[in-house]
mmCIF file of C-alpha atoms in Angstrom:
data_model
loop_
_atom_site.group_PDB
_atom_site.id
_atom_site.type_symbol
_atom_site.label_atom_id
_atom_site.label_comp_id
_atom_site.label_asym_id
_atom_site.label_seq_id
_atom_site.Cartn_x
_atom_site.Cartn_y
_atom_site.Cartn_z
ATOM 1 C CA MET A 1 -33.038 49.304 105.449
ATOM 2 C CA THR A 2 -33.066 50.962 102.045
ATOM 3 C CA GLY A 3 -34.417 54.408 101.251
ATOM 4 C CA TYR A 4 -33.871 57.543 99.161
ATOM 5 C CA ALA A 5 -34.772 61.199 99.697
ATOM 6 C CA ARG A 6 -33.996 64.557 98.128
ATOM 7 C CA ALA A 7 -34.531 68.130 99.289
ATOM 8 C CA GLN A 8 -33.505 71.430 97.744
ATOM 9 C CA GLY A 9 -33.177 75.095 98.671
ATOM 10 C CA SER A 10 -31.807 78.377 97.348
ATOM 11 C CA ASP A 11 -30.864 81.946 98.165
ATOM 12 C CA ASP A 12 -30.057 84.975 95.999
ATOM 13 C CA ARG A 13 -26.632 83.610 95.008
ATOM 14 C CA ARG A 14 -26.974 79.834 94.672
ATOM 15 C CA ARG A 15 -29.155 76.728 94.589
ATOM 16 C CA TRP A 16 -28.425 73.526 96.505
ATOM 17 C CA VAL A 17 -29.654 69.942 96.711
ATOM 18 C CA TRP A 18 -29.174 67.353 99.481
ATOM 19 C CA GLU A 19 -29.525 63.713 98.461
ATOM 20 C CA ALA A 20 -29.727 60.974 101.104
ATOM 21 C CA ARG A 21 -29.477 57.264 100.344
ATOM 22 C CA SER A 22 -29.407 54.295 102.666
ATOM 23 C CA VAL A 23 -28.855 50.596 102.133
ATOM 24 C CA ASN A 24 -28.864 47.679 104.540
ATOM 25 C CA GLY A 25 -26.084 47.552 107.091
ATOM 26 C CA ARG A 26 -25.432 45.867 110.399
ATOM 27 C CA ASN A 27 -24.221 49.118 111.970
ATOM 28 C CA LEU A 28 -24.597 52.788 111.142
ATOM 29 C CA GLU A 29 -22.001 53.952 108.605
ATOM 30 C CA ILE A 30 -22.160 57.455 107.157
ATOM 31 C CA ARG A 31 -20.469 58.832 104.066
ATOM 32 C CA CYS A 32 -20.760 62.525 103.318
ATOM 33 C CA ARG A 33 -19.756 64.323 100.108
ATOM 34 C CA VAL A 34 -19.818 68.113 100.045
ATOM 35 C CA PRO A 35 -18.286 70.667 97.611
ATOM 36 C CA ALA A 36 -14.866 72.154 98.229
ATOM 37 C CA GLY A 37 -15.075 74.878 100.827
ATOM 38 C CA PHE A 38 -18.009 73.309 102.657
ATOM 39 C CA ASP A 39 -16.111 70.725 104.704
ATOM 40 C CA ARG A 40 -17.380 72.427 107.829
ATOM 41 C CA LEU A 41 -20.772 70.837 107.187
ATOM 42 C CA GLU A 42 -19.606 67.202 107.378
ATOM 43 C CA ASN A 43 -19.603 66.752 111.164
ATOM 44 C CA PRO A 44 -23.002 68.456 111.722
ATOM 45 C CA ALA A 45 -24.437 66.277 108.904
ATOM 46 C CA ARG A 46 -23.118 63.091 110.542
ATOM 47 C CA VAL A 47 -24.579 64.153 113.893
ATOM 48 C CA ALA A 48 -27.937 64.847 112.222
ATOM 49 C CA VAL A 49 -27.994 61.351 110.665
ATOM 50 C CA GLY A 50 -27.036 59.704 113.983
ATOM 51 C CA GLY A 51 -29.932 61.470 115.675
ATOM 52 C CA LYS A 52 -32.453 59.889 113.313
ATOM 53 C CA LEU A 53 -31.057 56.510 112.263
ATOM 54 C CA LYS A 54 -29.381 53.639 114.125
ATOM 55 C CA ARG A 55 -28.466 51.143 111.377
ATOM 56 C CA GLY A 56 -27.626 51.177 107.682
ATOM 57 C CA ASN A 57 -25.041 52.492 105.261
ATOM 58 C CA VAL A 58 -26.040 56.111 104.630
ATOM 59 C CA SER A 59 -24.674 58.335 101.845
ATOM 60 C CA LEU A 60 -25.202 62.090 101.893
ATOM 61 C CA THR A 61 -24.403 64.268 98.883
ATOM 62 C CA LEU A 62 -24.594 68.087 98.745
ATOM 63 C CA THR A 63 -24.626 69.776 95.332
ATOM 64 C CA ILE A 64 -24.398 73.593 95.068
ATOM 65 C CA THR A 65 -24.907 75.567 91.879
ATOM 66 C CA SER A 66 -24.151 79.277 91.646
ATOM 67 C CA GLU A 67 -26.786 81.589 90.214
ATOM 68 C CA ARG A 68 -25.080 83.684 87.495
ATOM 69 C CA HIS A 69 -26.500 87.196 87.582
ATOM 70 C CA ALA A 70 -25.280 89.941 85.257
ATOM 71 C CA LYS A 71 -22.454 91.827 86.940
ATOM 72 C CA PRO A 72 -22.033 95.633 86.627
ATOM 73 C CA LEU A 73 -19.588 96.692 83.901
ATOM 74 C CA THR A 74 -16.798 99.263 84.470
ATOM 75 C CA ILE A 75 -14.246 100.938 82.224
ATOM 76 C CA ASN A 76 -10.602 100.643 82.956
ATOM 77 C CA ARG A 77 -9.913 104.348 82.507
ATOM 78 C CA THR A 78 -6.185 104.019 83.021
ATOM 79 C CA LEU A 79 -5.886 101.517 80.183
ATOM 80 C CA LEU A 80 -8.211 103.591 77.995
ATOM 81 C CA ALA A 81 -6.076 106.720 78.538
ATOM 82 C CA GLU A 82 -2.931 104.812 77.594
ATOM 83 C CA LEU A 83 -4.617 103.550 74.434
ATOM 84 C CA ALA A 84 -5.752 107.074 73.518
ATOM 85 C CA THR A 85 -2.173 108.349 73.846
ATOM 86 C CA LEU A 86 -0.826 105.536 71.685
ATOM 87 C CA VAL A 87 -3.545 106.097 69.076
ATOM 88 C CA ASP A 88 -2.725 109.805 68.902
ATOM 89 C CA GLU A 89 1.008 109.040 68.383
ATOM 90 C CA VAL A 90 0.259 106.538 65.634
ATOM 91 C CA ARG A 91 -2.140 108.966 63.914
ATOM 92 C CA ARG A 92 0.426 111.803 63.898
ATOM 93 C CA SER A 93 3.295 109.647 62.726
ATOM 94 C CA THR A 94 1.431 107.675 60.052
ATOM 95 C CA GLY A 95 -1.585 109.768 59.226
ATOM 96 C CA ALA A 96 -3.843 106.831 59.853
ATOM 97 C CA ALA A 97 -7.437 107.486 60.793
ATOM 98 C CA ALA A 98 -8.277 107.399 64.512
ATOM 99 C CA PRO A 99 -10.171 104.286 65.659
ATOM 100 C CA SER A 100 -13.819 104.566 66.669
ATOM 101 C CA ALA A 101 -14.973 104.391 70.252
ATOM 102 C CA ASP A 102 -16.383 100.889 69.864
ATOM 103 C CA GLY A 103 -13.021 99.778 68.494
ATOM 104 C CA LEU A 104 -11.282 100.966 71.630
ATOM 105 C CA LEU A 105 -13.876 99.286 73.851
ATOM 106 C CA ARG A 106 -13.208 95.953 72.150
ATOM 107 C CA VAL A 107 -9.647 95.937 73.408
ATOM 108 C CA ARG A 108 -9.306 93.281 76.102
ATOM 109 C CA GLY A 109 -9.247 94.748 79.559
ATOM 110 C CA VAL A 110 -10.934 98.076 78.739
ATOM 111 C CA ILE A 111 -14.333 96.816 79.873
ATOM 112 C CA GLU A 112 -14.337 94.818 83.112
ATOM 113 C CA GLU A 113 -16.958 93.042 85.232
ATOM 114 C CA GLU A 114 -17.049 94.047 88.868
ATOM 115 C CA GLU A 115 -16.037 91.187 91.076
ATOM 116 C CA SER A 116 -18.348 90.430 93.952
ATOM 117 C CA GLY A 117 -16.529 90.384 97.255
ATOM 118 C CA GLU A 118 -16.237 87.411 99.584
ATOM 119 C CA GLU A 119 -19.191 86.698 101.837
ATOM 120 C CA SER A 120 -19.081 87.859 105.400
ATOM 121 C CA GLU A 121 -19.050 85.560 108.396
ATOM 122 C CA GLU A 122 -22.626 86.531 109.100
ATOM 123 C CA ALA A 123 -23.688 85.610 105.557
ATOM 124 C CA LEU A 124 -21.920 82.252 105.807
ATOM 125 C CA THR A 125 -23.666 81.511 109.113
ATOM 126 C CA VAL A 126 -27.037 82.220 107.495
ATOM 127 C CA LEU A 127 -26.097 79.981 104.578
ATOM 128 C CA ASP A 128 -25.038 77.113 106.847
ATOM 129 C CA LYS A 129 -28.318 77.287 108.756
ATOM 130 C CA ALA A 130 -30.272 77.204 105.491
ATOM 131 C CA LEU A 131 -28.283 74.183 104.297
ATOM 132 C CA GLN A 132 -28.908 72.358 107.602
ATOM 133 C CA VAL A 133 -32.637 73.048 107.372
ATOM 134 C CA THR A 134 -32.687 71.480 103.917
ATOM 135 C CA LEU A 135 -30.658 68.528 105.189
ATOM 136 C CA ASP A 136 -33.166 67.982 107.972
ATOM 137 C CA GLU A 137 -35.954 67.912 105.354
ATOM 138 C CA ALA A 138 -34.052 65.283 103.361
ATOM 139 C CA LEU A 139 -33.424 63.144 106.460
ATOM 140 C CA LYS A 140 -37.090 63.296 107.499
ATOM 141 C CA ALA A 141 -38.071 62.121 104.017
ATOM 142 C CA LEU A 142 -35.474 59.342 104.225
ATOM 143 C CA VAL A 143 -36.874 58.159 107.535
ATOM 144 C CA SER A 144 -40.369 58.108 106.027
ATOM 145 C CA SER A 145 -39.086 56.133 103.036
ATOM 146 C CA ARG A 146 -37.429 53.583 105.295
ATOM 147 C CA ALA A 147 -40.552 53.378 107.496
ATOM 148 C CA ALA A 148 -42.707 52.504 104.450
ATOM 149 C CA GLU A 149 -40.336 49.650 103.602
ATOM 150 C CA GLY A 150 -40.256 48.625 107.263
ATOM 151 C CA LYS A 151 -44.023 48.084 107.331
ATOM 152 C CA ALA A 152 -43.772 45.717 104.401
ATOM 153 C CA LEU A 153 -40.761 43.998 106.010
ATOM 154 C CA ALA A 154 -42.676 43.532 109.277
ATOM 155 C CA ARG A 155 -45.286 41.465 107.453
ATOM 156 C CA VAL A 156 -42.542 39.281 105.977
ATOM 157 C CA ILE A 157 -40.933 38.706 109.391
ATOM 158 C CA GLU A 158 -44.350 38.030 110.905
ATOM 159 C CA GLY A 159 -44.730 35.248 108.378
ATOM 160 C CA HIS A 160 -41.394 33.733 109.415
ATOM 161 C CA VAL A 161 -42.393 33.883 113.087
ATOM 162 C CA THR A 162 -45.663 32.111 112.257
ATOM 163 C CA GLU A 163 -43.740 29.442 110.336
ATOM 164 C CA ILE A 164 -41.368 28.920 113.305
ATOM 165 C CA GLU A 165 -44.363 28.670 115.650
ATOM 166 C CA GLY A 166 -45.925 25.977 113.468
ATOM 167 C CA LEU A 167 -42.681 23.986 113.402
ATOM 168 C CA CYS A 168 -42.409 24.231 117.172
ATOM 169 C CA GLY A 169 -45.940 22.875 117.508
ATOM 170 C CA ARG A 170 -45.033 19.927 115.288
ATOM 171 C CA ALA A 171 -41.848 19.374 117.297
ATOM 172 C CA THR A 172 -43.835 19.283 120.564
ATOM 173 C CA GLU A 173 -46.174 16.632 119.144
ATOM 174 C CA ARG A 174 -43.258 14.605 117.794
ATOM 175 C CA ALA A 175 -41.335 14.873 121.059
ATOM 176 C CA LEU A 176 -44.250 13.103 122.780
ATOM 177 C CA ALA A 177 -44.316 10.446 120.063
ATOM 178 C CA GLN A 178 -40.603 9.737 120.421
ATOM 179 C CA ILE A 179 -41.033 8.618 124.067
ATOM 180 C CA GLY A 180 -41.563 5.040 122.910
ATOM 181 C CA THR A 181 -38.390 5.126 120.866
ATOM 182 C CA VAL A 182 -36.466 6.601 123.755
ATOM 183 C CA ARG A 183 -37.837 3.974 126.149
ATOM 184 C CA SER A 184 -36.727 1.105 123.912
ATOM 185 C CA ARG A 185 -33.285 2.619 123.520
ATOM 186 C CA PHE A 186 -33.054 3.247 127.244
ATOM 187 C CA GLU A 187 -34.002 -0.353 128.083
ATOM 188 C CA ALA A 188 -31.379 -1.727 125.686
ATOM 189 C CA GLN A 189 -28.654 0.529 127.069
ATOM 190 C CA LEU A 190 -29.742 -0.238 130.624
ATOM 191 C CA ALA A 191 -29.366 -3.994 129.990
ATOM 192 C CA GLU A 192 -25.890 -3.357 128.627
ATOM 193 C CA LEU A 193 -24.921 -1.378 131.740
ATOM 194 C CA LEU A 194 -26.247 -4.045 134.094
ATOM 195 C CA GLY A 195 -24.432 -6.804 132.207
ATOM 196 C CA ARG A 196 -21.007 -5.185 132.394
ATOM 197 C CA VAL A 197 -18.226 -6.941 134.254
ATOM 198 C CA PRO A 198 -17.174 -5.559 136.568
ATOM 199 C CA ALA A 199 -20.533 -4.078 137.450
ATOM 200 C CA LEU A 200 -20.904 -0.298 137.618
ATOM 201 C CA SER A 201 -21.059 1.378 140.983
ATOM 202 C CA GLU A 202 -24.398 2.799 142.061
ATOM 203 C CA GLU A 203 -23.127 6.340 141.654
ATOM 204 C CA ARG A 204 -21.863 5.701 138.130
ATOM 205 C CA PHE A 205 -25.048 3.852 137.264
ATOM 206 C CA ALA A 206 -27.138 6.826 138.394
ATOM 207 C CA GLN A 207 -24.979 9.164 136.282
ATOM 208 C CA GLU A 208 -25.469 7.049 133.200
ATOM 209 C CA VAL A 209 -29.230 6.916 133.703
ATOM 210 C CA ALA A 210 -29.411 10.684 134.205
ATOM 211 C CA LEU A 211 -27.379 11.219 131.045
ATOM 212 C CA LEU A 212 -29.682 9.049 128.943
ATOM 213 C CA VAL A 213 -32.783 10.755 130.279
ATOM 214 C CA GLY A 214 -31.338 14.244 129.775
ATOM 215 C CA LYS A 215 -30.365 13.544 126.183
ATOM 216 C CA ALA A 216 -33.913 12.541 125.290
ATOM 217 C CA ASP A 217 -35.736 15.422 126.986
ATOM 218 C CA VAL A 218 -36.350 18.400 124.692
ATOM 219 C CA ARG A 219 -39.023 20.104 126.726
ATOM 220 C CA GLU A 220 -36.733 22.891 127.915
ATOM 221 C CA GLU A 221 -35.685 23.691 124.357
ATOM 222 C CA LEU A 222 -39.303 23.811 123.177
ATOM 223 C CA ASP A 223 -40.285 25.999 126.144
ATOM 224 C CA ARG A 224 -37.491 28.436 125.323
ATOM 225 C CA LEU A 225 -38.435 28.442 121.644
ATOM 226 C CA ASN A 226 -42.014 29.345 122.519
ATOM 227 C CA ALA A 227 -40.710 32.118 124.811
ATOM 228 C CA HIS A 228 -38.601 33.428 121.934
ATOM 229 C CA ILE A 229 -41.669 33.411 119.672
ATOM 230 C CA ALA A 230 -43.551 35.557 122.196
ATOM 231 C CA GLN A 231 -40.576 37.946 122.389
ATOM 232 C CA ALA A 232 -40.423 38.153 118.585
ATOM 233 C CA ARG A 233 -44.054 39.249 118.462
ATOM 234 C CA THR A 234 -43.376 41.846 121.143
ATOM 235 C CA LEU A 235 -40.484 43.262 119.094
ATOM 236 C CA LEU A 236 -42.655 43.409 115.989
ATOM 237 C CA ALA A 237 -45.219 45.416 117.950
ATOM 238 C CA ASP A 238 -42.471 47.772 119.105
ATOM 239 C CA ALA A 239 -41.254 48.147 115.533
ATOM 240 C CA ARG A 240 -44.741 49.217 114.432
ATOM 241 C CA SER A 241 -44.460 51.981 117.039
ATOM 242 C CA ASP A 242 -41.237 53.197 115.310
ATOM 243 C CA ASN A 243 -38.966 51.889 118.058
ATOM 244 C CA PRO A 244 -35.569 50.531 116.913
ATOM 245 C CA VAL A 245 -35.524 46.751 117.403
ATOM 246 C CA GLY A 246 -33.005 45.496 114.864
ATOM 247 C CA ARG A 247 -30.175 44.636 117.251
ATOM 248 C CA LYS A 248 -32.537 42.926 119.714
ATOM 249 C CA PHE A 249 -34.088 40.920 116.903
ATOM 250 C CA ASP A 250 -30.632 39.956 115.633
ATOM 251 C CA PHE A 251 -29.702 38.582 119.045
ATOM 252 C CA LEU A 252 -33.042 36.783 119.315
ATOM 253 C CA CYS A 253 -32.340 34.990 116.012
ATOM 254 C CA GLN A 254 -29.087 33.721 117.497
ATOM 255 C CA GLU A 255 -31.020 32.287 120.444
ATOM 256 C CA PHE A 256 -33.570 30.711 118.103
ATOM 257 C CA ASN A 257 -30.751 29.030 116.236
ATOM 258 C CA ARG A 258 -29.104 27.835 119.435
ATOM 259 C CA GLU A 259 -32.270 26.074 120.617
ATOM 260 C CA ALA A 260 -32.868 24.581 117.155
ATOM 261 C CA ASN A 261 -29.368 23.132 117.170
ATOM 262 C CA THR A 262 -29.867 21.617 120.620
ATOM 263 C CA LEU A 263 -33.198 20.160 119.535
ATOM 264 C CA CYS A 264 -31.537 18.379 116.627
ATOM 265 C CA SER A 265 -28.696 17.059 118.761
ATOM 266 C CA LYS A 266 -31.093 15.649 121.353
ATOM 267 C CA SER A 267 -33.513 14.160 118.858
ATOM 268 C CA ALA A 268 -33.923 10.352 118.971
ATOM 269 C CA ASP A 269 -36.420 10.371 116.117
ATOM 270 C CA ILE A 270 -35.726 10.991 112.431
ATOM 271 C CA GLU A 271 -38.923 13.013 111.963
ATOM 272 C CA LEU A 272 -38.078 15.282 114.908
ATOM 273 C CA THR A 273 -34.635 15.780 113.406
ATOM 274 C CA ARG A 274 -36.191 16.834 110.115
ATOM 275 C CA ILE A 275 -38.422 19.312 111.908
ATOM 276 C CA GLY A 276 -35.359 20.706 113.673
ATOM 277 C CA ILE A 277 -33.576 21.179 110.339
ATOM 278 C CA ASP A 278 -36.628 22.922 108.880
ATOM 279 C CA LEU A 279 -36.678 25.096 111.986
ATOM 280 C CA LYS A 280 -33.068 26.132 111.459
ATOM 281 C CA GLY A 281 -33.861 27.039 107.844
ATOM 282 C CA ALA A 282 -36.831 29.207 108.912
ATOM 283 C CA VAL A 283 -34.691 30.959 111.538
ATOM 284 C CA GLU A 284 -31.959 31.688 108.981
ATOM 285 C CA ARG A 285 -34.506 33.163 106.534
ATOM 286 C CA MET A 286 -35.840 35.385 109.284
ATOM 287 C CA ARG A 287 -32.324 36.407 110.297
ATOM 288 C CA GLU A 288 -31.556 37.548 106.750
ATOM 289 C CA GLN A 289 -34.566 39.862 106.857
ATOM 290 C CA VAL A 290 -33.806 41.078 110.365
ATOM 291 C CA GLN A 291 -30.487 42.480 109.081
ATOM 292 C CA ASN A 292 -32.581 45.086 107.295
ATOM 293 C CA VAL A 293 -34.474 46.252 110.399
ATOM 294 C CA GLU A 294 -33.656 49.568 112.083
#
């Protein structure tokens, strides 16, 4: 299921942004990109995603920007003293005028910016907690984004279930209409069996009759299809309650397809076969959408 979310935070030294994207996927796959030096956040981020999502390809990206504040300036007094000594020697030996103070301060290295020290373990712990709070905000927004799409997707899948239900109703009516066709075929095959030389044994004859009858009976397949329709509606109701149903729905589509295939193979009527083919198409369209369900 697709979705996008963004959350940001800051402290007195930096600003950061978490971006979370997800696209459709059969399983849960997580990719995490963090700046150098923040690798320690990857595993907690993956755990956080796994606690909220069950399917999809999820990409997390952390961007951190330092806040550049003016740093205190200091004078390198050792270097300045050496320059003063050199200037005095040059002035005495050449008679040149002494440089002004601002000229000395322009010499590289005389004025320095104080370097801020490395952050303590305590400060890093506080930073990590703040980053995780922002990540949690991004993931909550991502879940909401996916849920909004899921509601629209539920209506699409509901339409496929209704289509399948209609096809099953037509198949039930046609299965009753094909009894005459099956009876005629059975009578012709029965005459052929009775006319064989040598004649079939009673046991073999009974087996052949049972085989012909079994091939023509599609009631079990239709009963199972109707049971699958009821289960599909139950799963849709669970999905509206934010319960993960994607894997169950995926398996149910396989069972729908299995019964549709059997229906086609047992059909003794061209119209029933066409209905079975339409049924397989409807199941496949529903299966494609189910791949996007959490």
